[in-house]
C-alpha atoms as a PDB file:
ATOM      1  CA  MET A   1     -30.169  38.209 -36.977  1.00  0.00           C
ATOM      2  CA  THR A   2     -32.559  37.116 -39.718  1.00  0.00           C
ATOM      3  CA  THR A   3     -30.938  36.426 -43.071  1.00  0.00           C
ATOM      4  CA  ALA A   4     -31.587  33.971 -45.864  1.00  0.00           C
ATOM      5  CA  PRO A   5     -30.465  30.428 -44.970  1.00  0.00           C
ATOM      6  CA  ASP A   6     -29.167  27.683 -47.173  1.00  0.00           C
ATOM      7  CA  GLN A   7     -30.889  24.307 -47.529  1.00  0.00           C
ATOM      8  CA  SER A   8     -29.251  22.397 -44.643  1.00  0.00           C
ATOM      9  CA  ALA A   9     -30.629  21.082 -41.334  1.00  0.00           C
ATOM     10  CA  PRO A  10     -32.727  23.339 -39.088  1.00  0.00           C
ATOM     11  CA  ILE A  11     -30.217  23.593 -36.209  1.00  0.00           C
ATOM     12  CA  THR A  12     -26.437  23.528 -36.530  1.00  0.00           C
ATOM     13  CA  TRP A  13     -23.494  24.194 -34.224  1.00  0.00           C
ATOM     14  CA  GLN A  14     -20.506  26.135 -35.425  1.00  0.00           C
ATOM     15  CA  PRO A  15     -17.215  26.965 -33.686  1.00  0.00           C
ATOM     16  CA  ARG A  16     -17.455  30.316 -31.891  1.00  0.00           C
ATOM     17  CA  HIS A  17     -14.448  31.717 -33.780  1.00  0.00           C
ATOM     18  CA  GLN A  18     -16.355  31.346 -37.090  1.00  0.00           C
ATOM     19  CA  LEU A  19     -19.016  33.860 -36.065  1.00  0.00           C
ATOM     20  CA  ASP A  20     -18.743  36.747 -38.522  1.00  0.00           C
ATOM     21  CA  GLN A  21     -22.288  38.143 -38.358  1.00  0.00           C
ATOM     22  CA  PRO A  22     -24.371  39.588 -35.509  1.00  0.00           C
ATOM     23  CA  ALA A  23     -25.793  36.937 -33.190  1.00  0.00           C
ATOM     24  CA  VAL A  24     -27.949  36.856 -30.085  1.00  0.00           C
ATOM     25  CA  ALA A  25     -25.828  36.072 -27.024  1.00  0.00           C
ATOM     26  CA  LEU A  26     -27.480  33.261 -25.065  1.00  0.00           C
ATOM     27  CA  ASP A  27     -25.228  33.744 -22.052  1.00  0.00           C
ATOM     28  CA  ALA A  28     -24.507  36.701 -19.790  1.00  0.00           C
ATOM     29  CA  ASN A  29     -21.736  37.325 -17.285  1.00  0.00           C
ATOM     30  CA  GLY A  30     -20.238  33.897 -17.934  1.00  0.00           C
ATOM     31  CA  ARG A  31     -23.468  32.007 -17.233  1.00  0.00           C
ATOM     32  CA  LEU A  32     -26.245  30.397 -19.226  1.00  0.00           C
ATOM     33  CA  ASN A  33     -29.467  29.296 -17.546  1.00  0.00           C
ATOM     34  CA  LYS A  34     -33.217  29.431 -18.139  1.00  0.00           C
ATOM     35  CA  SER A  35     -33.621  32.989 -16.906  1.00  0.00           C
ATOM     36  CA  ILE A  36     -30.761  34.275 -19.078  1.00  0.00           C
ATOM     37  CA  LEU A  37     -31.991  32.314 -22.114  1.00  0.00           C
ATOM     38  CA  LEU A  38     -35.494  33.738 -21.774  1.00  0.00           C
ATOM     39  CA  GLN A  39     -34.109  37.263 -21.319  1.00  0.00           C
ATOM     40  CA  ALA A  40     -32.036  36.819 -24.491  1.00  0.00           C
ATOM     41  CA  LEU A  41     -35.090  35.719 -26.482  1.00  0.00           C
ATOM     42  CA  CYS A  42     -37.177  38.531 -25.017  1.00  0.00           C
ATOM     43  CA  GLY A  43     -34.641  41.139 -26.073  1.00  0.00           C
ATOM     44  CA  ALA A  44     -33.876  39.679 -29.492  1.00  0.00           C
ATOM     45  CA  PHE A  45     -37.489  39.188 -30.536  1.00  0.00           C
ATOM     46  CA  ASN A  46     -38.961  42.209 -28.736  1.00  0.00           C
ATOM     47  CA  PHE A  47     -41.383  40.208 -26.619  1.00  0.00           C
ATOM     48  CA  PRO A  48     -44.138  42.366 -25.093  1.00  0.00           C
ATOM     49  CA  ASP A  49     -44.152  43.515 -21.464  1.00  0.00           C
ATOM     50  CA  TYR A  50     -46.667  40.824 -20.553  1.00  0.00           C
ATOM     51  CA  PHE A  51     -44.206  38.037 -21.514  1.00  0.00           C
ATOM     52  CA  GLY A  52     -44.566  35.352 -18.845  1.00  0.00           C
ATOM     53  CA  ASP A  53     -40.862  34.391 -18.584  1.00  0.00           C
ATOM     54  CA  ASN A  54     -41.492  30.709 -19.311  1.00  0.00           C
ATOM     55  CA  TRP A  55     -40.885  28.301 -22.189  1.00  0.00           C
ATOM     56  CA  ASP A  56     -44.559  28.105 -23.225  1.00  0.00           C
ATOM     57  CA  ALA A  57     -44.887  31.878 -23.474  1.00  0.00           C
ATOM     58  CA  ALA A  58     -41.617  32.081 -25.435  1.00  0.00           C
ATOM     59  CA  TYR A  59     -42.865  29.373 -27.795  1.00  0.00           C
ATOM     60  CA  ASP A  60     -46.130  31.208 -28.458  1.00  0.00           C
ATOM     61  CA  LEU A  61     -44.360  34.510 -29.120  1.00  0.00           C
ATOM     62  CA  LEU A  62     -41.756  32.877 -31.377  1.00  0.00           C
ATOM     63  CA  LEU A  63     -44.563  31.281 -33.398  1.00  0.00           C
ATOM     64  CA  ASP A  64     -46.056  34.749 -33.843  1.00  0.00           C
ATOM     65  CA  HIS A  65     -42.659  35.869 -35.135  1.00  0.00           C
ATOM     66  CA  VAL A  66     -42.440  32.912 -37.525  1.00  0.00           C
ATOM     67  CA  ASP A  67     -45.930  33.678 -38.833  1.00  0.00           C
ATOM     68  CA  GLN A  68     -44.635  37.120 -39.865  1.00  0.00           C
ATOM     69  CA  LEU A  69     -41.742  35.724 -41.932  1.00  0.00           C
ATOM     70  CA  SER A  70     -42.174  36.283 -45.648  1.00  0.00           C
ATOM     71  CA  GLU A  71     -38.892  34.716 -46.769  1.00  0.00           C
ATOM     72  CA  PRO A  72     -36.410  32.085 -45.538  1.00  0.00           C
ATOM     73  CA  ALA A  73     -34.737  33.043 -42.268  1.00  0.00           C
ATOM     74  CA  LEU A  74     -31.582  32.256 -40.340  1.00  0.00           C
ATOM     75  CA  TRP A  75     -31.447  32.964 -36.609  1.00  0.00           C
ATOM     76  CA  ARG A  76     -27.923  33.165 -35.151  1.00  0.00           C
ATOM     77  CA  PHE A  77     -27.127  32.647 -31.483  1.00  0.00           C
ATOM     78  CA  SER A  78     -23.822  32.518 -29.622  1.00  0.00           C
ATOM     79  CA  ILE A  79     -22.431  31.100 -26.400  1.00  0.00           C
ATOM     80  CA  GLU A  80     -19.058  32.111 -25.022  1.00  0.00           C
ATOM     81  CA  ASP A  81     -16.799  29.091 -24.681  1.00  0.00           C
ATOM     82  CA  ALA A  82     -15.967  29.845 -21.039  1.00  0.00           C
ATOM     83  CA  SER A  83     -19.583  30.209 -19.865  1.00  0.00           C
ATOM     84  CA  GLU A  84     -20.993  28.047 -17.095  1.00  0.00           C
ATOM     85  CA  VAL A  85     -23.889  26.266 -18.807  1.00  0.00           C
ATOM     86  CA  ASP A  86     -26.928  24.705 -17.162  1.00  0.00           C
ATOM     87  CA  GLU A  87     -27.189  21.722 -19.509  1.00  0.00           C
ATOM     88  CA  ALA A  88     -30.853  20.981 -18.700  1.00  0.00           C
ATOM     89  CA  ASP A  89     -31.857  24.575 -19.484  1.00  0.00           C
ATOM     90  CA  LEU A  90     -29.838  24.547 -22.697  1.00  0.00           C
ATOM     91  CA  ALA A  91     -31.522  21.257 -23.669  1.00  0.00           C
ATOM     92  CA  ASP A  92     -34.932  22.883 -23.083  1.00  0.00           C
ATOM     93  CA  TRP A  93     -33.914  25.848 -25.250  1.00  0.00           C
ATOM     94  CA  ILE A  94     -32.710  23.521 -28.021  1.00  0.00           C
ATOM     95  CA  GLN A  95     -36.032  21.656 -27.871  1.00  0.00           C
ATOM     96  CA  LEU A  96     -37.845  24.991 -28.084  1.00  0.00           C
ATOM     97  CA  MET A  97     -35.878  25.894 -31.209  1.00  0.00           C
ATOM     98  CA  MET A  98     -36.539  22.452 -32.726  1.00  0.00           C
ATOM     99  CA  ASP A  99     -40.263  22.885 -32.069  1.00  0.00           C
ATOM    100  CA  VAL A 100     -40.257  26.364 -33.632  1.00  0.00           C
ATOM    101  CA  CYS A 101     -38.409  25.030 -36.706  1.00  0.00           C
ATOM    102  CA  THR A 102     -40.905  22.164 -36.970  1.00  0.00           C
ATOM    103  CA  TYR A 103     -43.769  24.659 -36.816  1.00  0.00           C
ATOM    104  CA  ALA A 104     -42.147  26.777 -39.536  1.00  0.00           C
ATOM    105  CA  ASN A 105     -41.522  23.735 -41.721  1.00  0.00           C
ATOM    106  CA  ALA A 106     -45.150  22.612 -41.406  1.00  0.00           C
ATOM    107  CA  ARG A 107     -46.135  26.013 -42.790  1.00  0.00           C
ATOM    108  CA  GLU A 108     -43.539  25.764 -45.563  1.00  0.00           C
ATOM    109  CA  ILE A 109     -41.464  28.531 -44.004  1.00  0.00           C
ATOM    110  CA  GLN A 110     -37.743  27.855 -44.191  1.00  0.00           C
ATOM    111  CA  LEU A 111     -36.148  28.599 -40.810  1.00  0.00           C
ATOM    112  CA  ARG A 112     -32.672  27.624 -39.639  1.00  0.00           C
ATOM    113  CA  VAL A 113     -30.920  28.191 -36.339  1.00  0.00           C
ATOM    114  CA  GLU A 114     -27.136  28.467 -36.025  1.00  0.00           C
ATOM    115  CA  ILE A 115     -25.490  28.302 -32.631  1.00  0.00           C
ATOM    116  CA  TYR A 116     -21.908  29.503 -32.324  1.00  0.00           C
ATOM    117  CA  GLY A 117     -19.971  28.056 -29.419  1.00  0.00           C
ATOM    118  CA  ASP A 118     -18.053  25.015 -28.299  1.00  0.00           C
ATOM    119  CA  ALA A 119     -20.811  22.391 -28.391  1.00  0.00           C
ATOM    120  CA  LEU A 120     -18.935  19.890 -26.260  1.00  0.00           C
ATOM    121  CA  ALA A 121     -17.973  22.478 -23.643  1.00  0.00           C
ATOM    122  CA  CYS A 122     -21.631  23.506 -23.464  1.00  0.00           C
ATOM    123  CA  GLY A 123     -22.604  19.918 -22.666  1.00  0.00           C
ATOM    124  CA  VAL A 124     -24.264  19.484 -26.026  1.00  0.00           C
ATOM    125  CA  GLY A 125     -22.340  16.304 -26.740  1.00  0.00           C
ATOM    126  CA  SER A 126     -24.393  14.649 -24.008  1.00  0.00           C
ATOM    127  CA  LEU A 127     -27.561  15.877 -25.755  1.00  0.00           C
ATOM    128  CA  GLY A 128     -26.716  14.031 -28.950  1.00  0.00           C
ATOM    129  CA  PHE A 129     -25.194  17.004 -30.787  1.00  0.00           C
ATOM    130  CA  THR A 130     -21.634  17.460 -31.902  1.00  0.00           C
ATOM    131  CA  ALA A 131     -19.967  20.445 -33.510  1.00  0.00           C
ATOM    132  CA  ASP A 132     -21.465  21.032 -36.956  1.00  0.00           C
ATOM    133  CA  SER A 133     -24.109  18.412 -36.166  1.00  0.00           C
ATOM    134  CA  PRO A 134     -27.480  19.280 -37.688  1.00  0.00           C
ATOM    135  CA  GLU A 135     -29.846  17.388 -35.409  1.00  0.00           C
ATOM    136  CA  ARG A 136     -30.091  15.104 -32.413  1.00  0.00           C
ATOM    137  CA  GLN A 137     -28.724  11.677 -33.120  1.00  0.00           C
END
């Protein structure tokens, strides 16, 4: 999941069919919501048993992970195109990732996030993202 990134924007969307490396699935059983997103992060980043299953706790634990990075990193995530997406929860997750990337950048740690899935089908178009879009518009 963590590999050296190039020099582009911190968060990008790519078509799902272009995924050719391992990625963390953000959805499960055709659904994506806050609970599933937090479970995905917990599993991917080996959060401790005391993880509080909330955005603030996830943020704190992701910052701990960023603090351990010694070289540029690329985090890959995927969303199945047919998944039922809670757009508000996905927007919160995107904000979380933006905040983590901002934290990394402030510490001169290069961190990028790639999300593989149909951005418009996931409701991301309404969040100001488009496919291959680096940041909110």
